[in-house]
mmCIF file of C-alpha atoms in Angstrom:
data_model
loop_
_atom_site.group_PDB
_atom_site.id
_atom_site.type_symbol
_atom_site.label_atom_id
_atom_site.label_comp_id
_atom_site.label_asym_id
_atom_site.label_seq_id
_atom_site.Cartn_x
_atom_site.Cartn_y
_atom_site.Cartn_z
ATOM 1 C CA MET A 1 -9.508 33.817 4.536
ATOM 2 C CA ALA A 2 -11.324 33.719 1.257
ATOM 3 C CA LYS A 3 -13.819 36.890 0.698
ATOM 4 C CA LYS A 4 -17.388 36.120 1.301
ATOM 5 C CA THR A 5 -19.575 35.708 -1.554
ATOM 6 C CA ASP A 6 -23.303 34.856 -2.144
ATOM 7 C CA SER A 7 -22.739 33.348 -5.467
ATOM 8 C CA ARG A 8 -23.049 29.878 -3.946
ATOM 9 C CA ALA A 9 -25.588 30.194 -1.381
ATOM 10 C CA VAL A 10 -28.429 27.778 -1.699
ATOM 11 C CA SER A 11 -31.882 27.387 -0.423
ATOM 12 C CA LEU A 12 -32.473 24.155 1.473
ATOM 13 C CA VAL A 13 -35.657 22.542 3.185
ATOM 14 C CA ILE A 14 -34.365 20.527 6.371
ATOM 15 C CA ASP A 15 -36.746 19.094 8.760
ATOM 16 C CA GLY A 16 -39.616 21.142 6.988
ATOM 17 C CA LYS A 17 -37.526 24.330 7.730
ATOM 18 C CA LYS A 18 -36.206 26.540 4.932
ATOM 19 C CA ARG A 19 -32.589 27.355 5.381
ATOM 20 C CA ILE A 20 -29.953 29.420 3.586
ATOM 21 C CA PHE A 21 -26.495 27.875 3.366
ATOM 22 C CA ASP A 22 -23.463 29.930 2.033
ATOM 23 C CA ILE A 23 -20.474 27.712 1.981
ATOM 24 C CA ASP A 24 -18.511 30.657 1.403
ATOM 25 C CA ASP A 25 -19.147 32.394 4.723
ATOM 26 C CA PRO A 26 -16.444 31.516 7.035
ATOM 27 C CA VAL A 27 -18.845 31.392 9.947
ATOM 28 C CA LEU A 28 -20.822 27.962 10.183
ATOM 29 C CA PRO A 29 -24.592 28.510 11.097
ATOM 30 C CA SER A 30 -25.559 27.254 14.555
ATOM 31 C CA TRP A 31 -28.712 25.338 12.919
ATOM 32 C CA ILE A 32 -25.778 23.051 11.399
ATOM 33 C CA SER A 33 -23.045 23.146 14.220
ATOM 34 C CA ASP A 34 -25.875 22.251 16.972
ATOM 35 C CA SER A 35 -27.512 19.344 15.211
ATOM 36 C CA ALA A 36 -24.662 17.959 12.707
ATOM 37 C CA PHE A 37 -23.433 15.004 15.192
ATOM 38 C CA ALA A 38 -27.184 14.104 15.961
ATOM 39 C CA SER A 39 -28.496 14.329 12.451
ATOM 40 C CA ASP A 40 -30.007 11.225 11.046
ATOM 41 C CA ASP A 41 -30.967 10.192 14.299
ATOM 42 C CA PHE A 42 -27.355 9.345 15.048
ATOM 43 C CA PRO A 43 -27.362 6.842 18.110
ATOM 44 C CA HIS A 44 -24.367 8.157 20.131
ATOM 45 C CA LYS A 45 -24.271 11.360 21.918
ATOM 46 C CA LYS A 46 -20.669 12.265 21.241
ATOM 47 C CA LYS A 47 -17.675 11.068 19.318
ATOM 48 C CA LEU A 48 -15.651 8.148 20.313
ATOM 49 C CA SER A 49 -12.604 9.516 22.171
ATOM 50 C CA SER A 50 -9.348 9.438 20.371
ATOM 51 C CA GLU A 51 -7.751 7.488 22.958
ATOM 52 C CA SER A 52 -10.117 4.679 22.595
ATOM 53 C CA TYR A 53 -10.127 4.954 18.861
ATOM 54 C CA SER A 54 -6.452 4.648 18.519
ATOM 55 C CA GLU A 55 -6.120 1.680 21.034
ATOM 56 C CA SER A 56 -8.979 -0.363 19.042
ATOM 57 C CA LEU A 57 -7.595 0.672 15.813
ATOM 58 C CA GLU A 58 -4.133 -0.690 16.557
ATOM 59 C CA LYS A 59 -5.441 -3.969 17.450
ATOM 60 C CA LEU A 60 -7.626 -4.294 14.189
ATOM 61 C CA GLN A 61 -4.803 -3.066 11.968
ATOM 62 C CA ILE A 62 -2.602 -6.094 13.578
ATOM 63 C CA GLU A 63 -5.213 -8.435 12.469
ATOM 64 C CA LEU A 64 -5.385 -6.806 9.023
ATOM 65 C CA ILE A 65 -1.713 -7.620 8.573
ATOM 66 C CA LYS A 66 -2.682 -11.366 9.449
ATOM 67 C CA VAL A 67 -5.147 -11.223 6.719
ATOM 68 C CA GLN A 68 -2.391 -9.925 4.230
ATOM 69 C CA PHE A 69 -0.185 -13.015 5.189
ATOM 70 C CA TRP A 70 -3.196 -15.103 4.845
ATOM 71 C CA LEU A 71 -4.020 -13.691 1.559
ATOM 72 C CA GLN A 72 -0.476 -14.160 0.282
ATOM 73 C CA ALA A 73 -0.131 -17.899 1.594
ATOM 74 C CA THR A 74 -3.607 -19.022 0.154
ATOM 75 C CA GLY A 75 -3.784 -16.792 -3.132
ATOM 76 C CA LYS A 76 -7.211 -15.801 -2.016
ATOM 77 C CA ARG A 77 -8.353 -12.103 -3.243
ATOM 78 C CA ILE A 78 -10.380 -9.400 -1.818
ATOM 79 C CA ILE A 79 -12.500 -6.555 -3.438
ATOM 80 C CA ALA A 80 -13.945 -4.015 -0.918
ATOM 81 C CA LEU A 81 -15.927 -1.078 -2.433
ATOM 82 C CA PHE A 82 -16.773 2.078 -0.507
ATOM 83 C CA GLU A 83 -19.676 4.199 -1.518
ATOM 84 C CA GLY A 84 -21.477 6.753 0.305
ATOM 85 C CA ARG A 85 -22.735 10.199 0.677
ATOM 86 C CA ASP A 86 -20.181 12.946 -0.350
ATOM 87 C CA ALA A 87 -17.877 13.740 2.566
ATOM 88 C CA ALA A 88 -19.209 10.531 4.365
ATOM 89 C CA GLY A 89 -15.356 9.418 5.222
ATOM 90 C CA LYS A 90 -14.835 6.847 2.451
ATOM 91 C CA GLY A 91 -11.345 8.016 1.800
ATOM 92 C CA GLY A 92 -10.487 8.061 5.713
ATOM 93 C CA ALA A 93 -11.931 4.509 6.013
ATOM 94 C CA ILE A 94 -9.797 2.945 3.245
ATOM 95 C CA ASN A 95 -6.735 4.785 4.843
ATOM 96 C CA ALA A 96 -7.506 3.055 8.067
ATOM 97 C CA ILE A 97 -7.385 -0.161 6.568
ATOM 98 C CA THR A 98 -4.413 0.385 4.340
ATOM 99 C CA ASN A 99 -2.321 2.329 6.659
ATOM 100 C CA ALA A 100 -0.410 -0.609 8.276
ATOM 101 C CA ILE A 101 -0.505 -3.368 5.576
ATOM 102 C CA ASN A 102 2.020 -3.887 2.722
ATOM 103 C CA PRO A 103 1.062 -1.436 -0.433
ATOM 104 C CA ARG A 104 2.547 -3.816 -2.752
ATOM 105 C CA MET A 105 -0.335 -6.172 -2.141
ATOM 106 C CA ALA A 106 -3.027 -3.629 -1.183
ATOM 107 C CA ARG A 107 -4.137 -1.264 -3.984
ATOM 108 C CA ILE A 108 -6.573 1.630 -3.690
ATOM 109 C CA VAL A 109 -8.540 2.272 -6.916
ATOM 110 C CA ALA A 110 -10.099 5.717 -7.476
ATOM 111 C CA LEU A 111 -11.048 6.107 -11.056
ATOM 112 C CA THR A 112 -11.566 9.466 -12.590
ATOM 113 C CA LYS A 113 -14.113 10.253 -15.304
ATOM 114 C CA PRO A 114 -13.839 7.632 -18.204
ATOM 115 C CA THR A 115 -11.758 8.502 -21.473
ATOM 116 C CA GLU A 116 -13.406 8.743 -24.691
ATOM 117 C CA THR A 117 -12.323 5.111 -25.373
ATOM 118 C CA GLU A 118 -13.516 3.788 -21.953
ATOM 119 C CA ALA A 119 -16.985 5.481 -22.629
ATOM 120 C CA GLY A 120 -17.224 3.522 -25.852
ATOM 121 C CA GLN A 121 -16.403 0.183 -23.689
ATOM 122 C CA TRP A 122 -18.927 -2.209 -21.745
ATOM 123 C CA TYR A 123 -19.571 -0.241 -18.577
ATOM 124 C CA TYR A 124 -17.936 -2.391 -16.173
ATOM 125 C CA GLN A 125 -14.706 -3.001 -18.457
ATOM 126 C CA ARG A 126 -12.460 -0.563 -16.923
ATOM 127 C CA TYR A 127 -13.435 -1.628 -13.421
ATOM 128 C CA ILE A 128 -12.659 -5.208 -14.051
ATOM 129 C CA ALA A 129 -9.028 -4.182 -15.443
ATOM 130 C CA GLU A 130 -8.552 -3.326 -11.738
ATOM 131 C CA PHE A 131 -9.362 -6.604 -10.302
ATOM 132 C CA PRO A 132 -7.233 -8.450 -7.993
ATOM 133 C CA SER A 133 -4.615 -11.108 -8.712
ATOM 134 C CA ALA A 134 -3.887 -13.916 -6.438
ATOM 135 C CA GLY A 135 -3.015 -12.593 -2.876
ATOM 136 C CA GLU A 136 -4.270 -8.876 -3.680
ATOM 137 C CA PHE A 137 -6.559 -6.730 -1.515
ATOM 138 C CA ILE A 138 -8.052 -4.157 -3.971
ATOM 139 C CA LEU A 139 -10.206 -1.187 -2.431
ATOM 140 C CA PHE A 140 -12.317 0.854 -4.640
ATOM 141 C CA ASP A 141 -12.945 4.475 -3.516
ATOM 142 C CA ARG A 142 -16.132 4.807 -5.486
ATOM 143 C CA SER A 143 -16.736 2.104 -8.038
ATOM 144 C CA TRP A 144 -19.226 1.014 -10.822
ATOM 145 C CA TYR A 145 -21.994 2.404 -8.375
ATOM 146 C CA ASN A 146 -21.354 5.863 -9.903
ATOM 147 C CA ARG A 147 -24.105 4.950 -12.373
ATOM 148 C CA ALA A 148 -26.513 4.261 -9.571
ATOM 149 C CA GLY A 149 -26.029 7.621 -7.826
ATOM 150 C CA VAL A 150 -24.086 10.557 -9.170
ATOM 151 C CA GLU A 151 -24.660 9.626 -12.932
ATOM 152 C CA PRO A 152 -28.243 9.653 -13.131
ATOM 153 C CA VAL A 153 -28.688 12.592 -10.496
ATOM 154 C CA MET A 154 -26.275 14.764 -12.563
ATOM 155 C CA GLY A 155 -27.439 13.668 -15.760
ATOM 156 C CA PHE A 156 -24.427 11.883 -16.804
ATOM 157 C CA CYS A 157 -26.185 8.926 -18.081
ATOM 158 C CA THR A 158 -29.263 8.108 -19.895
ATOM 159 C CA PRO A 159 -32.565 6.795 -18.021
ATOM 160 C CA GLU A 160 -31.930 3.504 -20.088
ATOM 161 C CA GLN A 161 -28.394 3.184 -19.175
ATOM 162 C CA TYR A 162 -29.386 3.603 -15.249
ATOM 163 C CA GLU A 163 -32.336 1.222 -15.603
ATOM 164 C CA LEU A 164 -29.738 -1.356 -17.625
ATOM 165 C CA PHE A 165 -27.341 -0.931 -14.639
ATOM 166 C CA LEU A 166 -29.885 -1.938 -12.069
ATOM 167 C CA LYS A 167 -30.693 -5.001 -13.967
ATOM 168 C CA GLN A 168 -27.225 -6.139 -14.984
ATOM 169 C CA THR A 169 -25.163 -5.297 -11.823
ATOM 170 C CA PRO A 170 -26.606 -8.259 -9.598
ATOM 171 C CA ARG A 171 -25.600 -10.627 -12.432
ATOM 172 C CA PHE A 172 -22.174 -9.062 -12.799
ATOM 173 C CA GLU A 173 -21.438 -9.358 -9.180
ATOM 174 C CA HIS A 174 -22.712 -12.911 -9.011
ATOM 175 C CA LEU A 175 -19.794 -13.736 -11.369
ATOM 176 C CA ILE A 176 -17.381 -12.006 -8.644
ATOM 177 C CA ALA A 177 -18.831 -14.303 -5.991
ATOM 178 C CA ASP A 178 -18.767 -17.324 -7.957
ATOM 179 C CA ASP A 179 -14.998 -16.726 -8.885
ATOM 180 C CA GLY A 180 -14.203 -17.075 -5.372
ATOM 181 C CA ILE A 181 -13.272 -13.437 -4.775
ATOM 182 C CA ILE A 182 -13.992 -12.168 -1.184
ATOM 183 C CA PHE A 183 -16.543 -9.132 -1.804
ATOM 184 C CA PHE A 184 -17.572 -6.445 0.356
ATOM 185 C CA LYS A 185 -19.628 -3.550 -0.444
ATOM 186 C CA PHE A 186 -19.891 -0.544 2.142
ATOM 187 C CA TRP A 187 -22.358 2.262 2.019
ATOM 188 C CA LEU A 188 -21.288 5.287 4.424
ATOM 189 C CA ASN A 189 -24.418 7.133 5.402
ATOM 190 C CA ILE A 190 -24.470 10.564 7.108
ATOM 191 C CA GLY A 191 -27.092 12.960 8.004
ATOM 192 C CA GLN A 192 -27.610 16.399 6.104
ATOM 193 C CA GLU A 193 -26.491 18.650 8.536
ATOM 194 C CA MET A 194 -23.200 16.589 8.896
ATOM 195 C CA GLN A 195 -22.594 16.768 5.273
ATOM 196 C CA LEU A 196 -22.884 20.507 5.333
ATOM 197 C CA LYS A 197 -20.490 20.987 8.244
ATOM 198 C CA ARG A 198 -18.004 18.526 6.692
ATOM 199 C CA PHE A 199 -18.392 20.745 3.169
ATOM 200 C CA HIS A 200 -17.942 23.686 5.222
ATOM 201 C CA ASP A 201 -14.794 22.474 7.079
ATOM 202 C CA ARG A 202 -13.091 21.665 3.667
ATOM 203 C CA ARG A 203 -13.891 25.039 2.318
ATOM 204 C CA HIS A 204 -12.355 26.772 5.111
ATOM 205 C CA ASP A 205 -9.341 24.517 5.829
ATOM 206 C CA PRO A 206 -6.424 25.142 3.460
ATOM 207 C CA LEU A 207 -5.310 21.631 3.994
ATOM 208 C CA LYS A 208 -8.699 20.313 3.160
ATOM 209 C CA ILE A 209 -9.831 22.341 0.485
ATOM 210 C CA TRP A 210 -8.652 20.095 -2.410
ATOM 211 C CA LYS A 211 -11.445 17.802 -1.032
ATOM 212 C CA LEU A 212 -14.038 20.024 -1.976
ATOM 213 C CA SER A 213 -15.078 19.635 -5.744
ATOM 214 C CA PRO A 214 -17.566 21.431 -7.885
ATOM 215 C CA MET A 215 -19.534 18.303 -8.098
ATOM 216 C CA ASP A 216 -19.882 18.743 -4.061
ATOM 217 C CA ILE A 217 -21.311 22.234 -4.793
ATOM 218 C CA ALA A 218 -23.696 21.332 -7.331
ATOM 219 C CA SER A 219 -25.033 18.410 -5.235
ATOM 220 C CA LEU A 220 -25.879 20.766 -2.268
ATOM 221 C CA SER A 221 -29.567 21.132 -3.390
ATOM 222 C CA LYS A 222 -29.811 17.598 -4.551
ATOM 223 C CA TRP A 223 -30.106 15.681 -1.156
ATOM 224 C CA ASP A 224 -33.494 14.119 -1.810
ATOM 225 C CA ASP A 225 -32.663 13.164 -5.434
ATOM 226 C CA TYR A 226 -29.373 11.285 -4.102
ATOM 227 C CA SER A 227 -31.722 9.634 -1.155
ATOM 228 C CA ALA A 228 -33.984 8.362 -3.893
ATOM 229 C CA LYS A 229 -31.140 6.883 -6.019
ATOM 230 C CA ARG A 230 -29.488 5.419 -2.995
ATOM 231 C CA ASP A 231 -32.654 3.685 -1.856
ATOM 232 C CA ARG A 232 -33.229 2.167 -5.160
ATOM 233 C CA MET A 233 -29.709 0.899 -5.310
ATOM 234 C CA LEU A 234 -29.901 -0.856 -2.269
ATOM 235 C CA LYS A 235 -33.208 -2.278 -3.051
ATOM 236 C CA GLU A 236 -32.218 -3.489 -6.265
ATOM 237 C CA THR A 237 -28.374 -4.622 -5.722
ATOM 238 C CA HIS A 238 -28.661 -5.911 -2.081
ATOM 239 C CA THR A 239 -28.155 -9.632 -2.498
ATOM 240 C CA GLU A 240 -27.226 -12.691 -0.552
ATOM 241 C CA PHE A 241 -23.911 -13.339 -2.420
ATOM 242 C CA ALA A 242 -23.029 -9.501 -2.535
ATOM 243 C CA PRO A 243 -24.976 -7.850 0.321
ATOM 244 C CA TRP A 244 -24.566 -3.921 1.077
ATOM 245 C CA THR A 245 -23.192 -3.280 4.688
ATOM 246 C CA VAL A 246 -24.435 0.030 5.634
ATOM 247 C CA VAL A 247 -22.478 2.087 8.043
ATOM 248 C CA ARG A 248 -23.938 5.187 9.852
ATOM 249 C CA ALA A 249 -20.828 7.527 9.690
ATOM 250 C CA ASN A 250 -21.592 10.844 11.576
ATOM 251 C CA ASP A 251 -18.785 9.673 13.684
ATOM 252 C CA LYS A 252 -15.844 8.535 11.454
ATOM 253 C CA ARG A 253 -14.148 6.878 14.278
ATOM 254 C CA ARG A 254 -17.076 4.330 15.048
ATOM 255 C CA ALA A 255 -17.585 4.039 11.319
ATOM 256 C CA ARG A 256 -13.994 2.780 10.611
ATOM 257 C CA LEU A 257 -13.788 0.493 13.388
ATOM 258 C CA ASN A 258 -16.931 -1.157 12.852
ATOM 259 C CA LEU A 259 -16.470 -1.709 9.190
ATOM 260 C CA ILE A 260 -13.066 -3.157 9.971
ATOM 261 C CA ARG A 261 -14.573 -5.406 12.601
ATOM 262 C CA HIS A 262 -17.231 -6.554 9.980
ATOM 263 C CA MET A 263 -14.449 -7.463 7.438
ATOM 264 C CA LEU A 264 -12.361 -9.208 9.945
ATOM 265 C CA HIS A 265 -15.379 -11.294 11.528
ATOM 266 C CA SER A 266 -16.296 -12.347 7.842
ATOM 267 C CA MET A 267 -12.934 -14.281 7.156
ATOM 268 C CA ASP A 268 -11.511 -17.472 8.524
ATOM 269 C CA TYR A 269 -7.859 -16.277 8.572
ATOM 270 C CA ASP A 270 -4.918 -17.978 10.198
ATOM 271 C CA ASN A 271 -4.353 -16.741 14.035
ATOM 272 C CA LYS A 272 -7.591 -14.882 14.238
ATOM 273 C CA ASP A 273 -7.973 -13.083 17.455
ATOM 274 C CA LYS A 274 -11.773 -12.481 18.125
ATOM 275 C CA GLY A 275 -11.063 -10.818 21.422
ATOM 276 C CA ALA A 276 -8.764 -8.260 19.804
ATOM 277 C CA ILE A 277 -11.111 -7.685 17.077
ATOM 278 C CA GLY A 278 -14.126 -7.064 19.519
ATOM 279 C CA ASP A 279 -17.877 -6.618 19.011
ATOM 280 C CA ILE A 280 -19.686 -5.021 16.153
ATOM 281 C CA ASP A 281 -21.951 -1.972 17.224
ATOM 282 C CA HIS A 282 -25.173 -2.869 15.495
ATOM 283 C CA THR A 283 -26.611 0.579 15.874
ATOM 284 C CA ILE A 284 -23.661 1.637 13.478
ATOM 285 C CA LEU A 285 -23.534 -1.192 11.194
ATOM 286 C CA GLY A 286 -26.339 -3.072 9.700
ATOM 287 C CA PHE A 287 -27.317 -4.628 6.274
ATOM 288 C CA GLY A 288 -29.260 -3.549 3.352
ATOM 289 C CA PRO A 289 -32.167 -1.146 2.784
ATOM 290 C CA HIS A 290 -33.969 -2.194 5.866
ATOM 291 C CA PHE A 291 -31.078 -1.066 8.238
ATOM 292 C CA LEU A 292 -31.336 2.335 6.596
ATOM 293 C CA ARG A 293 -34.994 2.672 6.684
ATOM 294 C CA LYS A 294 -34.929 1.922 10.514
ATOM 295 C CA SER A 295 -32.308 4.675 10.996
ATOM 296 C CA GLU A 296 -34.419 7.167 9.328
ATOM 297 C CA ASP A 297 -37.855 6.279 10.447
#
C-alpha cells in the first residue's frame, strides 16, 4: 500500500459543495462511493448483472464475426473512434469488440504524442496513415479529437490551432464518408464522482495503476474546462455524415452492449440476426449534443 501523502490533494466543487479529494488516500470518501453510480443522473439503479452481460455480449460478438467476414468479402472498411472522459471505459469497449474477431483484419490505433517530424506535418496526417485498407476494421483509442479536448485544456495547442481544427474537421470527415468508409464516432460520458472513483480504483489496484497517468492527475481540477470543450466539440463536429454517438458509461457493461448494438444495427451485413442483436437502450445511447444536454439538465 502506498504511503499517504497530501501532495496531490485537490479542492473540487461538486453540486455546489466544496470537496477535498486525495487520490493517495486508500480510503475512498463516502461522498464519492455513495453517489458515483448515480452521478450525471444515470438512468439505472444498479449495474447490469455479469450473467446478463456475458450472455448478451457473446451474441453480439458472434454478429461481429459475421461483420468481419462481410468486410473481407466486400472490401468494405470501418473506422470507429472512441473519445470520452478519462476513465470512461474506452479501452474496455474496444476490447469487447475486438476480443472475438480476427486481429489480422481488426487493428487498434492508440497513438502517443507526435514526434518532432509529425508535429511539423498537417495535423491529420499521422492519423490518415493508420486508415483501413479493403476489409479492415480500425478502432482509434483516442483520435484527432485530442485537439478538441486535452490539447486546448492543457495548453498543448494554440487558440488558433484549436479554432482551425473545429473548422476543418467536418470537411475532413466528409472526405472519409465520401470515400465509402463506414465511420463511427463514440463519445463515452461519465459523471464526475464516477470518474473520481475510477481514478481512485486505478491508484490503489496494482493491476490497474499503469492506467493512471500524470495527465489524469492534472485533469482532476479541470472538469468544467473539459465539459466546455466537449460541448463545443459536439456542437461543431456533429454532422449528418459523421454524427457523434453519445454513450452514458457509468455502467461499463451497458455502455459496451449498446454501442456494439448501434454498430451492428447500422450495417447491412450477411446473415444478420436482429433478434440476437437486441434493442438499444435509448436512455444509455443517443446522438449529438442534444442527448447530452438532456442527460445533464
